[in-house]
């Protein structure tokens, strides 16, 4: 079901003739509460069990399918003037994703969540490129970006970065943990390193530009 819905959304977004906004609203509005409920129940789960330590398990496969759906919902948001709750939940409840990234789930799943987080933090730039800076006309986007930025900055303050591996084997963001077997040549995943750095920098930038007081900026 997750795969089917994801594929339908992607096909609608690819079509150059269809009235995308109307079709997406008709498709997603009846599922709005259901999809937010999925988000809450699936991501508020304890992922420390052995079912999620392999990317090939059924549980991990289902979680990856859900990440793909979240990505499609994020991409579809730009088509609707007033986004649905299921298109906003990733911003408003991003703490679930941040907790997952620092949990013991398999590295491949962590990386997919990190890249999704990067797409969220860059979402405003995409919308600005499409229609100019519309934060004043689009209060939900401003609210969502602030919620996302606040959650990221609060989590980073709690040494969140130090718990994130930068490769399947080797170093952590803090740089102190060696790979099993003493292989220090494995190196870190530069894609993840860049994505995490960008997420933190963009969160700081948005916070500075919008709601931060002088004391908070300091």
Short mmCIF file of C-alpha atoms in Angstrom, two decimals:
data_model
loop_
_atom_site.label_atom_id
_atom_site.label_comp_id
_atom_site.label_asym_id
_atom_site.label_seq_id
_atom_site.Cartn_x
_atom_site.Cartn_y
_atom_site.Cartn_z
CA UNK A 1 0.00 0.00 0.00
CA UNK A 2 2.84 2.41 0.87
CA UNK A 3 4.62 1.63 -2.40
CA UNK A 4 1.43 2.08 -4.47
CA UNK A 5 0.59 5.46 -2.92
CA UNK A 6 4.19 6.66 -3.35
CA UNK A 7 4.21 5.62 -7.03
CA UNK A 8 0.87 7.34 -7.73
CA UNK A 9 2.10 10.62 -6.16
CA UNK A 10 5.35 10.48 -8.14
CA UNK A 11 3.49 9.79 -11.40
CA UNK A 12 1.15 12.75 -10.78
CA UNK A 13 4.15 15.03 -10.14
CA UNK A 14 5.86 13.88 -13.36
CA UNK A 15 2.79 14.53 -15.55
CA UNK A 16 2.98 17.80 -17.46
CA UNK A 17 -0.70 17.99 -18.43
CA UNK A 18 -2.73 17.03 -15.34
CA UNK A 19 -4.05 19.71 -12.94
CA UNK A 20 -1.74 18.45 -10.20
CA UNK A 21 -3.08 20.50 -7.28
CA UNK A 22 -6.66 19.29 -7.69
CA UNK A 23 -5.74 15.64 -8.17
CA UNK A 24 -3.30 15.60 -5.24
CA UNK A 25 -5.86 17.20 -2.95
CA UNK A 26 -8.51 14.70 -4.01
CA UNK A 27 -6.08 11.82 -3.43
CA UNK A 28 -4.52 12.94 -0.14
CA UNK A 29 -7.26 14.84 1.71
CA UNK A 30 -9.23 11.68 2.68
CA UNK A 31 -5.94 10.08 3.83
CA UNK A 32 -4.66 13.13 5.73
CA UNK A 33 -5.42 11.97 9.28
CA UNK A 34 -4.49 8.37 8.42
CA UNK A 35 -1.04 9.34 7.10
CA UNK A 36 -0.32 11.53 10.14
CA UNK A 37 -1.37 8.60 12.32
CA UNK A 38 1.03 6.34 10.39
CA UNK A 39 3.82 8.86 10.96
CA UNK A 40 3.14 8.93 14.71
CA UNK A 41 2.81 5.18 15.16
CA UNK A 42 5.61 4.08 12.81
CA UNK A 43 8.28 6.60 13.79
CA UNK A 44 7.46 6.75 17.51
CA UNK A 45 8.47 3.12 17.69
CA UNK A 46 11.55 1.79 19.52
CA UNK A 47 13.98 0.82 16.76
CA UNK A 48 16.60 -0.83 18.93
CA UNK A 49 15.47 -4.38 18.12
CA UNK A 50 17.47 -6.70 15.86
CA UNK A 51 14.75 -6.41 13.16
CA UNK A 52 16.19 -3.04 12.07
CA UNK A 53 19.91 -3.84 12.17
CA UNK A 54 19.76 -5.41 8.68
CA UNK A 55 18.47 -3.43 5.67
CA UNK A 56 17.05 -6.68 4.21
CA UNK A 57 14.57 -7.54 6.98
CA UNK A 58 10.85 -7.07 6.35
CA UNK A 59 10.63 -4.48 9.14
CA UNK A 60 13.49 -2.43 7.66
CA UNK A 61 11.99 -2.74 4.18
CA UNK A 62 8.66 -1.36 5.43
CA UNK A 63 10.45 1.54 7.10
CA UNK A 64 12.35 2.33 3.88
CA UNK A 65 9.04 2.28 1.96
CA UNK A 66 7.63 4.77 4.45
CA UNK A 67 10.67 7.06 3.98
CA UNK A 68 9.99 6.98 0.22
CA UNK A 69 6.37 7.99 0.86
CA UNK A 70 7.46 10.88 3.12
CA UNK A 71 9.79 12.05 0.36
CA UNK A 72 6.94 11.97 -2.18
CA UNK A 73 4.65 13.90 0.20
CA UNK A 74 7.36 16.53 0.65
CA UNK A 75 7.80 16.86 -3.13
CA UNK A 76 4.02 17.16 -3.62
CA UNK A 77 3.67 19.96 -1.06
CA UNK A 78 4.89 22.61 -3.48
CA UNK A 79 1.85 21.97 -5.71
CA UNK A 80 -0.74 22.94 -3.04
CA UNK A 81 -1.34 26.52 -1.92
CA UNK A 82 -2.44 25.30 1.52
CA UNK A 83 -0.52 22.12 2.38
CA UNK A 84 -2.27 19.24 4.10
CA UNK A 85 -1.25 18.09 7.54
CA UNK A 86 0.37 14.94 6.11
CA UNK A 87 2.64 17.18 4.01
CA UNK A 88 3.60 19.25 7.08
CA UNK A 89 4.05 16.56 9.71
CA UNK A 90 7.68 15.91 8.77
CA UNK A 91 8.48 19.52 9.73
CA UNK A 92 6.26 19.78 12.80
CA UNK A 93 7.32 16.43 14.31
CA UNK A 94 10.86 16.15 12.99
CA UNK A 95 12.08 15.11 16.48
CA UNK A 96 10.92 11.55 15.65
CA UNK A 97 13.29 11.49 12.67
CA UNK A 98 16.15 13.03 14.68
CA UNK A 99 15.75 10.34 17.35
CA UNK A 100 15.76 7.61 14.69
CA UNK A 101 18.95 8.93 13.10
CA UNK A 102 20.82 8.52 16.39
CA UNK A 103 19.27 5.12 17.21
CA UNK A 104 20.75 1.68 16.45
CA UNK A 105 18.91 1.15 13.13
CA UNK A 106 21.00 0.13 10.11
CA UNK A 107 23.29 2.76 8.58
CA UNK A 108 21.47 2.64 5.21
CA UNK A 109 18.19 3.68 6.90
CA UNK A 110 19.94 6.42 8.90
CA UNK A 111 21.44 7.77 5.68
CA UNK A 112 18.04 7.83 3.92
CA UNK A 113 16.57 9.79 6.86
CA UNK A 114 19.53 12.23 6.84
CA UNK A 115 19.08 12.89 3.11
CA UNK A 116 15.33 13.40 3.68
CA UNK A 117 16.15 15.87 6.47
CA UNK A 118 18.40 17.73 4.05
CA UNK A 119 15.54 17.98 1.53
CA UNK A 120 13.30 19.41 4.27
CA UNK A 121 15.81 22.06 5.29
CA UNK A 122 16.28 23.07 1.63
CA UNK A 123 12.53 23.08 0.91
CA UNK A 124 12.13 26.84 1.40
CA UNK A 125 14.92 27.48 -1.13
CA UNK A 126 13.05 25.36 -3.70
CA UNK A 127 9.79 27.20 -3.06
CA UNK A 128 11.53 30.58 -3.29
CA UNK A 129 13.09 29.55 -6.59
CA UNK A 130 9.67 28.59 -7.94
CA UNK A 131 7.63 31.60 -6.85
CA UNK A 132 9.83 34.16 -5.08
CA UNK A 133 10.14 34.58 -1.32
CA UNK A 134 6.62 33.99 -0.07
CA UNK A 135 7.06 33.47 3.65
CA UNK A 136 4.81 36.39 4.50
CA UNK A 137 2.10 35.06 2.16
CA UNK A 138 2.67 31.48 3.31
CA UNK A 139 2.57 31.45 7.12
CA UNK A 140 2.42 27.65 7.29
CA UNK A 141 5.84 27.41 5.59
CA UNK A 142 7.35 29.89 8.04
CA UNK A 143 5.83 28.01 10.98
CA UNK A 144 7.09 24.68 9.63
CA UNK A 145 10.62 25.92 8.95
CA UNK A 146 10.82 27.43 12.44
CA UNK A 147 9.62 24.18 14.04
CA UNK A 148 12.20 22.23 12.01
CA UNK A 149 15.03 24.66 12.82
CA UNK A 150 14.17 24.76 16.53
CA UNK A 151 14.09 20.97 16.79
CA UNK A 152 17.41 20.56 14.95
CA UNK A 153 19.19 23.20 17.04
CA UNK A 154 17.82 21.85 20.33
CA UNK A 155 18.93 18.33 19.41
CA UNK A 156 22.39 19.43 18.27
CA UNK A 157 22.85 21.22 21.61
CA UNK A 158 22.35 17.82 23.30
CA UNK A 159 25.43 16.28 21.58
CA UNK A 160 23.21 14.57 18.98
CA UNK A 161 25.92 14.81 16.30
CA UNK A 162 28.38 12.80 18.38
CA UNK A 163 26.06 9.79 18.25
CA UNK A 164 25.76 9.67 14.44
CA UNK A 165 28.05 7.30 12.52
CA UNK A 166 29.66 8.65 9.36
CA UNK A 167 30.13 5.27 7.73
CA UNK A 168 28.89 1.72 8.16
CA UNK A 169 32.06 0.83 10.06
CA UNK A 170 34.36 3.64 10.89
CA UNK A 171 34.29 7.08 12.47
CA UNK A 172 31.58 9.02 14.26
CA UNK A 173 30.90 12.73 13.85
CA UNK A 174 33.05 13.37 16.94
CA UNK A 175 35.87 11.48 15.25
CA UNK A 176 36.89 9.43 18.28
CA UNK A 177 35.53 5.96 17.55
CA UNK A 178 37.71 3.57 15.56
CA UNK A 179 36.37 0.92 13.21
CA UNK A 180 36.07 -2.68 14.47
CA UNK A 181 39.34 -4.49 13.73
CA UNK A 182 41.35 -1.29 13.88
CA UNK A 183 40.83 -0.32 10.21
CA UNK A 184 41.27 3.43 10.40
CA UNK A 185 41.56 3.83 6.61
CA UNK A 186 37.87 3.28 5.89
CA UNK A 187 37.17 7.01 5.98
CA UNK A 188 33.91 8.82 6.58
CA UNK A 189 30.88 9.18 4.33
CA UNK A 190 31.37 12.63 2.83
CA UNK A 191 27.78 12.76 1.55
CA UNK A 192 26.38 12.31 5.06
CA UNK A 193 28.95 14.68 6.55
CA UNK A 194 28.01 17.42 4.07
CA UNK A 195 24.27 16.81 4.52
CA UNK A 196 24.45 16.99 8.33
CA UNK A 197 26.60 20.12 8.22
CA UNK A 198 24.18 21.77 5.79
CA UNK A 199 21.17 20.89 7.97
CA UNK A 200 22.74 22.55 11.01
CA UNK A 201 23.92 25.63 9.08
CA UNK A 202 20.55 26.16 7.38
CA UNK A 203 18.70 25.72 10.69
CA UNK A 204 20.94 28.41 12.23
CA UNK A 205 20.46 30.70 9.23
CA UNK A 206 16.67 30.44 9.29
CA UNK A 207 16.54 30.95 13.06
CA UNK A 208 18.74 34.07 12.82
CA UNK A 209 16.69 35.55 9.99
CA UNK A 210 13.27 35.01 11.50
CA UNK A 211 12.51 34.62 15.16
CA UNK A 212 15.69 34.61 17.19
CA UNK A 213 16.12 37.28 19.85
CA UNK A 214 19.49 38.98 20.31
CA UNK A 215 20.21 36.71 23.28
CA UNK A 216 19.36 33.58 21.25
CA UNK A 217 21.58 34.73 18.37
CA UNK A 218 24.47 35.17 20.78
#
